[in-house]
XYZ file of C-alpha atoms in Angstrom:
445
model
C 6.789 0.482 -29.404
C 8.907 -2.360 -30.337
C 7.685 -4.538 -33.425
C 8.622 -7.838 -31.830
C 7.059 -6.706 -28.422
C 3.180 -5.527 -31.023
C 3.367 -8.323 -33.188
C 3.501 -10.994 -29.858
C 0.131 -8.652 -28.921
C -1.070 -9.316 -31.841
C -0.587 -13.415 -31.249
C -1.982 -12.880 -27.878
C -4.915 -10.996 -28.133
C -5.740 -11.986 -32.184
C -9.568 -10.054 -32.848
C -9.121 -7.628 -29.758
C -5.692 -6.627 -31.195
C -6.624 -3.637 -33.074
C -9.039 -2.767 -30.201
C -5.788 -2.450 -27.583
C -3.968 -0.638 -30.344
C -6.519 1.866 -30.385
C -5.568 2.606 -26.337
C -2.035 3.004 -26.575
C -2.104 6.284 -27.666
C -5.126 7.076 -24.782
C -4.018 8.947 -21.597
C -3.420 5.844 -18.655
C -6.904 5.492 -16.189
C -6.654 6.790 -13.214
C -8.184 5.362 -9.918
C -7.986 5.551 -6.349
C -8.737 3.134 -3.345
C -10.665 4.288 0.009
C -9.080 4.127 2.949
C -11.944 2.818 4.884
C -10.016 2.828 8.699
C -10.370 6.753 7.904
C -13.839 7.393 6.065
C -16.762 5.865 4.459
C -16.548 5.810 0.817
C -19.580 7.879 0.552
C -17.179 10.716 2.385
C -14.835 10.686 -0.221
C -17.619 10.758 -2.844
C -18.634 14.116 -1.415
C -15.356 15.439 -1.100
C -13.096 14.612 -3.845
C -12.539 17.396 -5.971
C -13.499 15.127 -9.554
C -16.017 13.059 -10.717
C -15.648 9.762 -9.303
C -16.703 6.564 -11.226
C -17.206 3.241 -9.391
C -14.407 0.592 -10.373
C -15.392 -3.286 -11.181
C -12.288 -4.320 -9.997
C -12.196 -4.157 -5.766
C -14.811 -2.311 -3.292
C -14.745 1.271 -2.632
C -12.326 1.361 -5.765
C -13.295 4.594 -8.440
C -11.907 6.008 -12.017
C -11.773 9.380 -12.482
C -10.693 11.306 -15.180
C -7.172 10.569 -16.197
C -6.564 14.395 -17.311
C -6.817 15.688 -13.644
C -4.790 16.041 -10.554
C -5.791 14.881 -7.298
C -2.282 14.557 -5.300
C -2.076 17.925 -3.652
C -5.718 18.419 -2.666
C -6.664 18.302 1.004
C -8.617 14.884 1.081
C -5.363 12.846 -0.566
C -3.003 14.759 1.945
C -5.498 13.410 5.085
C -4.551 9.955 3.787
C -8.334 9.476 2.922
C -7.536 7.033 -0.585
C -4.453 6.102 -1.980
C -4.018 6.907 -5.676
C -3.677 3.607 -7.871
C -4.262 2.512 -10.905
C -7.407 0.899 -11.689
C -6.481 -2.866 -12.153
C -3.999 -3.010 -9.443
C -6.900 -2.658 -7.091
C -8.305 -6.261 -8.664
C -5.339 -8.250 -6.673
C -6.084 -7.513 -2.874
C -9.854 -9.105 -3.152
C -8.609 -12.387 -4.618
C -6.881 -12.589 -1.045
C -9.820 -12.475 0.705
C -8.237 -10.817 3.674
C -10.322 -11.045 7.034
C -10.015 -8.998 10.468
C -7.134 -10.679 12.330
C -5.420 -12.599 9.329
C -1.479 -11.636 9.763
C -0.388 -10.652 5.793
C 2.585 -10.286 4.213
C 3.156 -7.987 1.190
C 6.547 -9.259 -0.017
C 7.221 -7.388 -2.601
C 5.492 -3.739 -1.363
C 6.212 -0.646 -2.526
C 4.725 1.725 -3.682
C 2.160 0.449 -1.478
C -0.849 0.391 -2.755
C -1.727 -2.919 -2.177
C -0.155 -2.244 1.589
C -2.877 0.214 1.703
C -5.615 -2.046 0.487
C -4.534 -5.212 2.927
C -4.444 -2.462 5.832
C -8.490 -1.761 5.153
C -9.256 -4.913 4.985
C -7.471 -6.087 8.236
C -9.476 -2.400 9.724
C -6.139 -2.256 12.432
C -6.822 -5.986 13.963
C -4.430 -8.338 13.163
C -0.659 -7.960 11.593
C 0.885 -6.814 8.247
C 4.282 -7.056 7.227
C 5.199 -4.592 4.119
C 8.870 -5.313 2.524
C 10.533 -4.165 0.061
C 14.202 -4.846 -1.154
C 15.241 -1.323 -2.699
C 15.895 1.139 0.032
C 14.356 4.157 -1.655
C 11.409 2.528 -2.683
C 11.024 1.177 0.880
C 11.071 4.973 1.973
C 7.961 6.201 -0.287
C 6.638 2.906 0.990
C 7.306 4.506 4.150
C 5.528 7.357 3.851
C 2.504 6.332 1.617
C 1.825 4.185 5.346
C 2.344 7.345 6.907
C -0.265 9.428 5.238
C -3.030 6.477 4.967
C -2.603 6.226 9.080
C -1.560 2.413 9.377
C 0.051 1.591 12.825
C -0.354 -2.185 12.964
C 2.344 -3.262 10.757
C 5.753 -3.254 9.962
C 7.741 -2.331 7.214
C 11.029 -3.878 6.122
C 13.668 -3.056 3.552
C 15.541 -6.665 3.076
C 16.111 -9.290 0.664
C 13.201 -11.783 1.239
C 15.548 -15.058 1.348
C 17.138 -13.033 4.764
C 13.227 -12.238 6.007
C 11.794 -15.544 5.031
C 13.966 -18.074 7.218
C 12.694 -15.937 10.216
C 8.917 -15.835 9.373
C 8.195 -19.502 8.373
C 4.335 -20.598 8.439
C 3.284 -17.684 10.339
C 0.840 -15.698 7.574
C -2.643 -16.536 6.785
C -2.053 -14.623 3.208
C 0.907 -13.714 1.248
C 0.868 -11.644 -1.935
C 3.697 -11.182 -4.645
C 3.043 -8.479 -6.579
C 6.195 -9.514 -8.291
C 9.079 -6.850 -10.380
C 7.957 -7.297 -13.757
C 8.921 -6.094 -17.128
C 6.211 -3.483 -16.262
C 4.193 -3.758 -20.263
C 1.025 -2.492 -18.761
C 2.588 0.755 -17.302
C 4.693 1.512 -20.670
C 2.225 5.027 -20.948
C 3.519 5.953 -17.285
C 7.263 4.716 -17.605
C 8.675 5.015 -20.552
C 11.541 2.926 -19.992
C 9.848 0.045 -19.672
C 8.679 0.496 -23.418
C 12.856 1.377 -24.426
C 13.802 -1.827 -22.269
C 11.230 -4.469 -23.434
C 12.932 -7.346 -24.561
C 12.431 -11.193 -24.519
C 15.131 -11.873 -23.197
C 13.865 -9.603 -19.933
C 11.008 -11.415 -19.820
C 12.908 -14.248 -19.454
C 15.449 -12.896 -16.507
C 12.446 -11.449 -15.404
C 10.916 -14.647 -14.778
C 13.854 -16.442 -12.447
C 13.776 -13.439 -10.083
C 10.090 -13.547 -10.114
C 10.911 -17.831 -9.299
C 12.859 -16.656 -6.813
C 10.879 -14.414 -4.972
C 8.154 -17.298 -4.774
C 10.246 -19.912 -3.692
C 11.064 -17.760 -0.517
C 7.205 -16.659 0.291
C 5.752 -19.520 -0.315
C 7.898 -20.817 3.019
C 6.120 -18.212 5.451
C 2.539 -19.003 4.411
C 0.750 -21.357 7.006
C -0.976 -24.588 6.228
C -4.537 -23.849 4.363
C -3.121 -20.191 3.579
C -3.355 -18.385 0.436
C -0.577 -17.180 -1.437
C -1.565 -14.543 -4.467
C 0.984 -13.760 -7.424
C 0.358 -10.805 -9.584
C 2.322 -8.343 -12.271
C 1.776 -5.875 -14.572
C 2.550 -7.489 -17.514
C 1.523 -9.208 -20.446
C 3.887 -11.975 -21.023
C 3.006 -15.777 -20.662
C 6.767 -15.820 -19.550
C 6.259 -13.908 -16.081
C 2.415 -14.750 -16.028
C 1.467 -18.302 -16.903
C 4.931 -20.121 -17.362
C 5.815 -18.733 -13.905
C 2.488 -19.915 -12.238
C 3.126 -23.483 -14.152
C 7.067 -23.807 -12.994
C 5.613 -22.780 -9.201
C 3.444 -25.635 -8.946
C 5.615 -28.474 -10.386
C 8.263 -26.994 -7.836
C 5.790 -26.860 -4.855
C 3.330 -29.857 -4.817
C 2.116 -28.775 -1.203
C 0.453 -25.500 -3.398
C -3.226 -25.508 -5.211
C -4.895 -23.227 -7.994
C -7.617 -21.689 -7.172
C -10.300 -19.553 -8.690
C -9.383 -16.037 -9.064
C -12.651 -14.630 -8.582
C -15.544 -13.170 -10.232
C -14.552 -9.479 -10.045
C -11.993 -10.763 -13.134
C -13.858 -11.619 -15.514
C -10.696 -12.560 -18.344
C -8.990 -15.419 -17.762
C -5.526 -16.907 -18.698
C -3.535 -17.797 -21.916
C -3.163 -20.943 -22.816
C 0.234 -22.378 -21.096
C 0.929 -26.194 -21.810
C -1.547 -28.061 -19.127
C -2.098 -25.101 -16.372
C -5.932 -24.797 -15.556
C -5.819 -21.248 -16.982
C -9.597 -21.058 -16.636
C -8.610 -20.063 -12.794
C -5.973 -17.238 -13.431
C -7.122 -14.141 -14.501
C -6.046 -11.050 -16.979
C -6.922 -7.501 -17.372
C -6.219 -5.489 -20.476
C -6.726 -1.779 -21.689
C -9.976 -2.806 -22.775
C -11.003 -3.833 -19.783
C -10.905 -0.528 -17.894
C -7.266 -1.010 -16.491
C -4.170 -0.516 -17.723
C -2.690 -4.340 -17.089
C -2.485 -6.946 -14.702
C -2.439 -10.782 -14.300
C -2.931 -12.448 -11.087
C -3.319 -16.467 -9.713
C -4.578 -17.285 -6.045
C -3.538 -20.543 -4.895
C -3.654 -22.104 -1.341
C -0.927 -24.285 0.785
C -2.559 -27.928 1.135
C 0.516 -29.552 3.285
C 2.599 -28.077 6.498
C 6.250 -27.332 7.089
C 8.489 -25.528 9.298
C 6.630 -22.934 11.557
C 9.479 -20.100 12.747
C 9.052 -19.571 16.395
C 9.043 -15.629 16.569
C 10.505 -13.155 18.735
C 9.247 -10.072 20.471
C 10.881 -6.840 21.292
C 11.732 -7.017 25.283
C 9.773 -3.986 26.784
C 12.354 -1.720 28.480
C 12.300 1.558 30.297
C 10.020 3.603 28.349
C 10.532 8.152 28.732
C 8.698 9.644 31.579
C 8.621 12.329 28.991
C 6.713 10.235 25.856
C 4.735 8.086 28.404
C 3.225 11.541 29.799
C 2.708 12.736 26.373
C 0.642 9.932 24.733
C -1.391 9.941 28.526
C -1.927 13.647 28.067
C -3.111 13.374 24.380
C -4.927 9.862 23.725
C -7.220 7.943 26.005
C -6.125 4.432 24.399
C -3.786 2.446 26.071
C -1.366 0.975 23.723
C 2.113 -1.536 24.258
C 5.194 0.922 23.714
C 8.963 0.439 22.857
C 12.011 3.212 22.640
C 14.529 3.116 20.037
C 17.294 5.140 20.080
C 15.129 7.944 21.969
C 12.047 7.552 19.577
C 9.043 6.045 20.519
C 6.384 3.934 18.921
C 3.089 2.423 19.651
C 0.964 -0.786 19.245
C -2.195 -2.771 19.868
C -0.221 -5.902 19.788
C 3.530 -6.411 21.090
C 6.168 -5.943 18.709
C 7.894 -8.270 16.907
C 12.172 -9.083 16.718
C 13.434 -8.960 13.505
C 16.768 -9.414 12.432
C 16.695 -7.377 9.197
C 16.449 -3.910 8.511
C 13.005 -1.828 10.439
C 12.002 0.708 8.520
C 9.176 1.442 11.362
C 6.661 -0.868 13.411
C 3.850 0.353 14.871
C 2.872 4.205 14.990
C 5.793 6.466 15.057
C 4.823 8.684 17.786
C 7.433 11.078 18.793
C 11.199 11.423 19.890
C 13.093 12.548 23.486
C 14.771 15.440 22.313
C 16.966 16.701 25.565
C 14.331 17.415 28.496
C 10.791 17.654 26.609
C 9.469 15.018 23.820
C 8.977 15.967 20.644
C 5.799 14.256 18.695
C 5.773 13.205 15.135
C 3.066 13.373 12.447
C 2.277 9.565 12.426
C 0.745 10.124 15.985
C -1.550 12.512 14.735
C -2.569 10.786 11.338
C -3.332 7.086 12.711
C -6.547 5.739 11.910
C -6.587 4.233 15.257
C -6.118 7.169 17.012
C -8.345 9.158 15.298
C -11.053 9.058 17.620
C -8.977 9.339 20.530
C -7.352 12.184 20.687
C -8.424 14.484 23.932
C -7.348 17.580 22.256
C -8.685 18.137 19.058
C -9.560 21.820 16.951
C -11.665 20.935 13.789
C -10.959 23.746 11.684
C -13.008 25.529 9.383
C -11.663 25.682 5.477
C -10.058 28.651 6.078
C -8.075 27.614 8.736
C -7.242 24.330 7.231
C -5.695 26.066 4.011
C -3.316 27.995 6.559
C -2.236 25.241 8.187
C -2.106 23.135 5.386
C 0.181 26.061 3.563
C 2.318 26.110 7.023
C 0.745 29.088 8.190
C -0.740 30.117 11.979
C -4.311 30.661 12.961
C -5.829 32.014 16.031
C -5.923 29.977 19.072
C -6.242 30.551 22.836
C -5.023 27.620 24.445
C -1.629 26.244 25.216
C -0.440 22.790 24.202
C -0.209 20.003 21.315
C -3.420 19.972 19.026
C -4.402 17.582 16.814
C -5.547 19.838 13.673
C -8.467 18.632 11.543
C -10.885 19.261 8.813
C -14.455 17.671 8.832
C -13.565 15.692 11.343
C -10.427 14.167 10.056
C -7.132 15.001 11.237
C -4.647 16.786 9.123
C -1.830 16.991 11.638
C -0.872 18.551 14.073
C 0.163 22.172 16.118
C 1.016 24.109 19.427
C -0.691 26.251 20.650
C 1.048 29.226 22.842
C -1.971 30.760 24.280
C -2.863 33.026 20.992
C -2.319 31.190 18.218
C -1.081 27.667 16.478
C 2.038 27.219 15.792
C 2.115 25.042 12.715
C 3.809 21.707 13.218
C 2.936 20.329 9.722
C 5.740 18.900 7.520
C 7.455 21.711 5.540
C 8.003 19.010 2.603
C 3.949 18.053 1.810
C 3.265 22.048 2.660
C 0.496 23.571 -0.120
C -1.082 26.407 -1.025
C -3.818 24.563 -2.998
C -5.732 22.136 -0.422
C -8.977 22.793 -1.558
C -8.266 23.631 -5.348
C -9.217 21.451 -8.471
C -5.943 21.382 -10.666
C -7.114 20.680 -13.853
């Protein structure tokens, strides 16, 4: 590492410095957060191939060994916890998220946090996931996919084009800002080859930036949460400082108990009320500050998708296989499916709602979101819980024995997996060729 970048550790952290020293050269912690609209975390517990360690930092959060793979086994394809490092988990609480708030994650992928806000909100309410880089938006995408989240939608657009449109609508807002990255220099090398202070610095006007735009679609008395995975005052503190001499109508609050460091000193910011996590701490890095909107402004009045002719084809289909009514809209021939109606954007839609299927010529084809929502889950009418053996073949795209005809949904212990057809003897495997494994139920240490 860079001798500038150790010896401004070494100012920061002064008697703990040899301690974090000593953890560079550890393998990064590893952690995972429950998805709670799927299972209890006691489920997990019982099922997850590893040792799992309880995590300080956010509820039904865990550590497990950080030598040990957990990405291809059966429990993380069923969407039942999202892999994440350990201190990320510590932002989501300070947003104490209740059932109904509407969120927005501005700055979402990979989606952890997405993940997180979804538990909390338990499929009531909305949540609004966007990301500016297209790719990332796409593993966004599909992390969404796999945990089962239908009541949300997830963007891929600059946030100064988004914001104007959502003004004072959101109870909560997070930023989990683009940062220099210092506390994930073990998983991304680059970030260690890149550090400079001068990115810090550039670093800090797009992180400005970003701010300046969300603060605008938080309502009045709503809580707006920064956070990054770095160690520099200069994306951390100074930011936090610059924020509220630029937006008088915004408060500091307490970042909570679960955070037990707090701030650097920064010039005359409370820093008792911002909070840090270190190596030593059990996490590889973050800094978060919670702060809450005292005055008004502009509320956007929103729009909502006009319901038009929906498929006799997908309308049969969803009757035929769920026994929950839900609003529906068709795009371009594929179909999706909310609680709630569905909101007019004029930005790029990665997906709203729960993808369920496309008309393909004469017959309607479903698609895997239908059968991994955690809303649906307990509605499906046609359902085969398979035993392990059958779950490794269809996990590894193989058939199984079957005698009646029709969609399926697939699952394991009571937890759907995905889907199939049956033809009258056996299943034919409708689960995506791409997440396809022959190790389900393995430990790969």
């Amino acid at each position: 590492m860079k001798t500038n970048y150790l010896e401004r550790m070494r100012d920061y952290l002064q008697d703990e410095y040899d301690e974090f020293l000593k953890t560079i050269d550890k393998e990064m912690y590893k952690g995972l957060s429950v998805n709670t609209t799927k299972c209890s975390s006691s489920f997990v517990e019982e099922n997850f191939p590893y040792k799992l360690t309880p995590s300080s930092f956010g509820e039904n959060c865990y550590l497990f060994d950080a030598n040990v793979k957990a990405g291809s086994h059966w429990t993380h394809l069923a969407g039942l916890y999202y892999l994440q490092e350990p201190s990320a988990a510590s932002v989501v609480k300070a947003l104490d998220i209740q059932e109904g708030d509407w969120v927005l994650d501005a700055c979402a992928a990979p989606g952890g946090k997405s993940h997180q806000i979804a538990c909390a909100l338990n499929n009531t309410g909305f949540l609004l996931s966007n990301e500016i880089d297209p790719k990332r938006a796409n593993i966004l995408l599909s992390n969404m996919e796999r945990c089962g989240v239908g009541e949300n939608m997830i963007t891929c657009s600059p946030l100064e084009r988004l914001a104007p449109q959502i003004q004072g609508v959101f109870d909560k807002v997070l930023v989990d800002a683009p940062c220099s990255g210092e506390g994930m220099m073990k998983k991304h090398e680059l970030a260690s080859v890149e550090w400079s202070a001068e990115n810090n610095l550039a670093c800090q006007k797009r992180q400005l930036r970003i701010l300046d735009e969300a603060v605008s679609c938080l309502k009045e008395g709503g809580i707006l949460v920064y956070s990054t995975c770095t160690y520099a005052i200069e994306e951390n503190e100074a930011v936090i400082y610059e924020f509220l001499k630029r937006h008088p109508e915004m408060e500091l609050l307490d970042g909570g108990d679960h955070v037990k460091r707090r701030g650097l000193p920064y010039k005359d910011l409370d820093v008792s009320k911002v909070r840090r996590i270190y190596p030593m701490d059990g996490g590889e890095g973050h800094f978060f500050a919670k702060m809450r909107k005292k005055g008004g402004m502009k509320t956007s009045i929103l729009k909502y998708k006009k319901v038009k002719k929906i498929s006799p084809l997908a309308i049969e289909f969803i009757k035929e296989q769920s026994d929950l009514s839900l609003n529906l809209i068709e795009i371009n021939n594929k179909v999706y499916a909310r609680k709630e109606m569905f909101l007019d954007l004029d930005v790029n839609v990665l997906r709203q709602g729960i993808y369920t299927g496309e008309v393909v010529k004469n017959r309607f084809e479903p698609h895997q979101h239908f059968y991994m929502s955690s809303l649906l889950m307990s509605h499906y009418r046609h359902v085969i819980d398979m035993n392990k053996e059958e779950a490794q073949l269809f996990l590894s795209g193989n058939v199984f024995p079957y005698e009646q005809k029709g969609y399926v949904c697939c699952s394991y212990k009571h937890i759907p997996l995905g889907y199939g057809k049956g033809d009258g003897t056996q299943i034919k495997n409708k689960y995506p060729k791409g997440l396809r494994t022959l190790k389900a139920f393995d430990r790969t240490d």
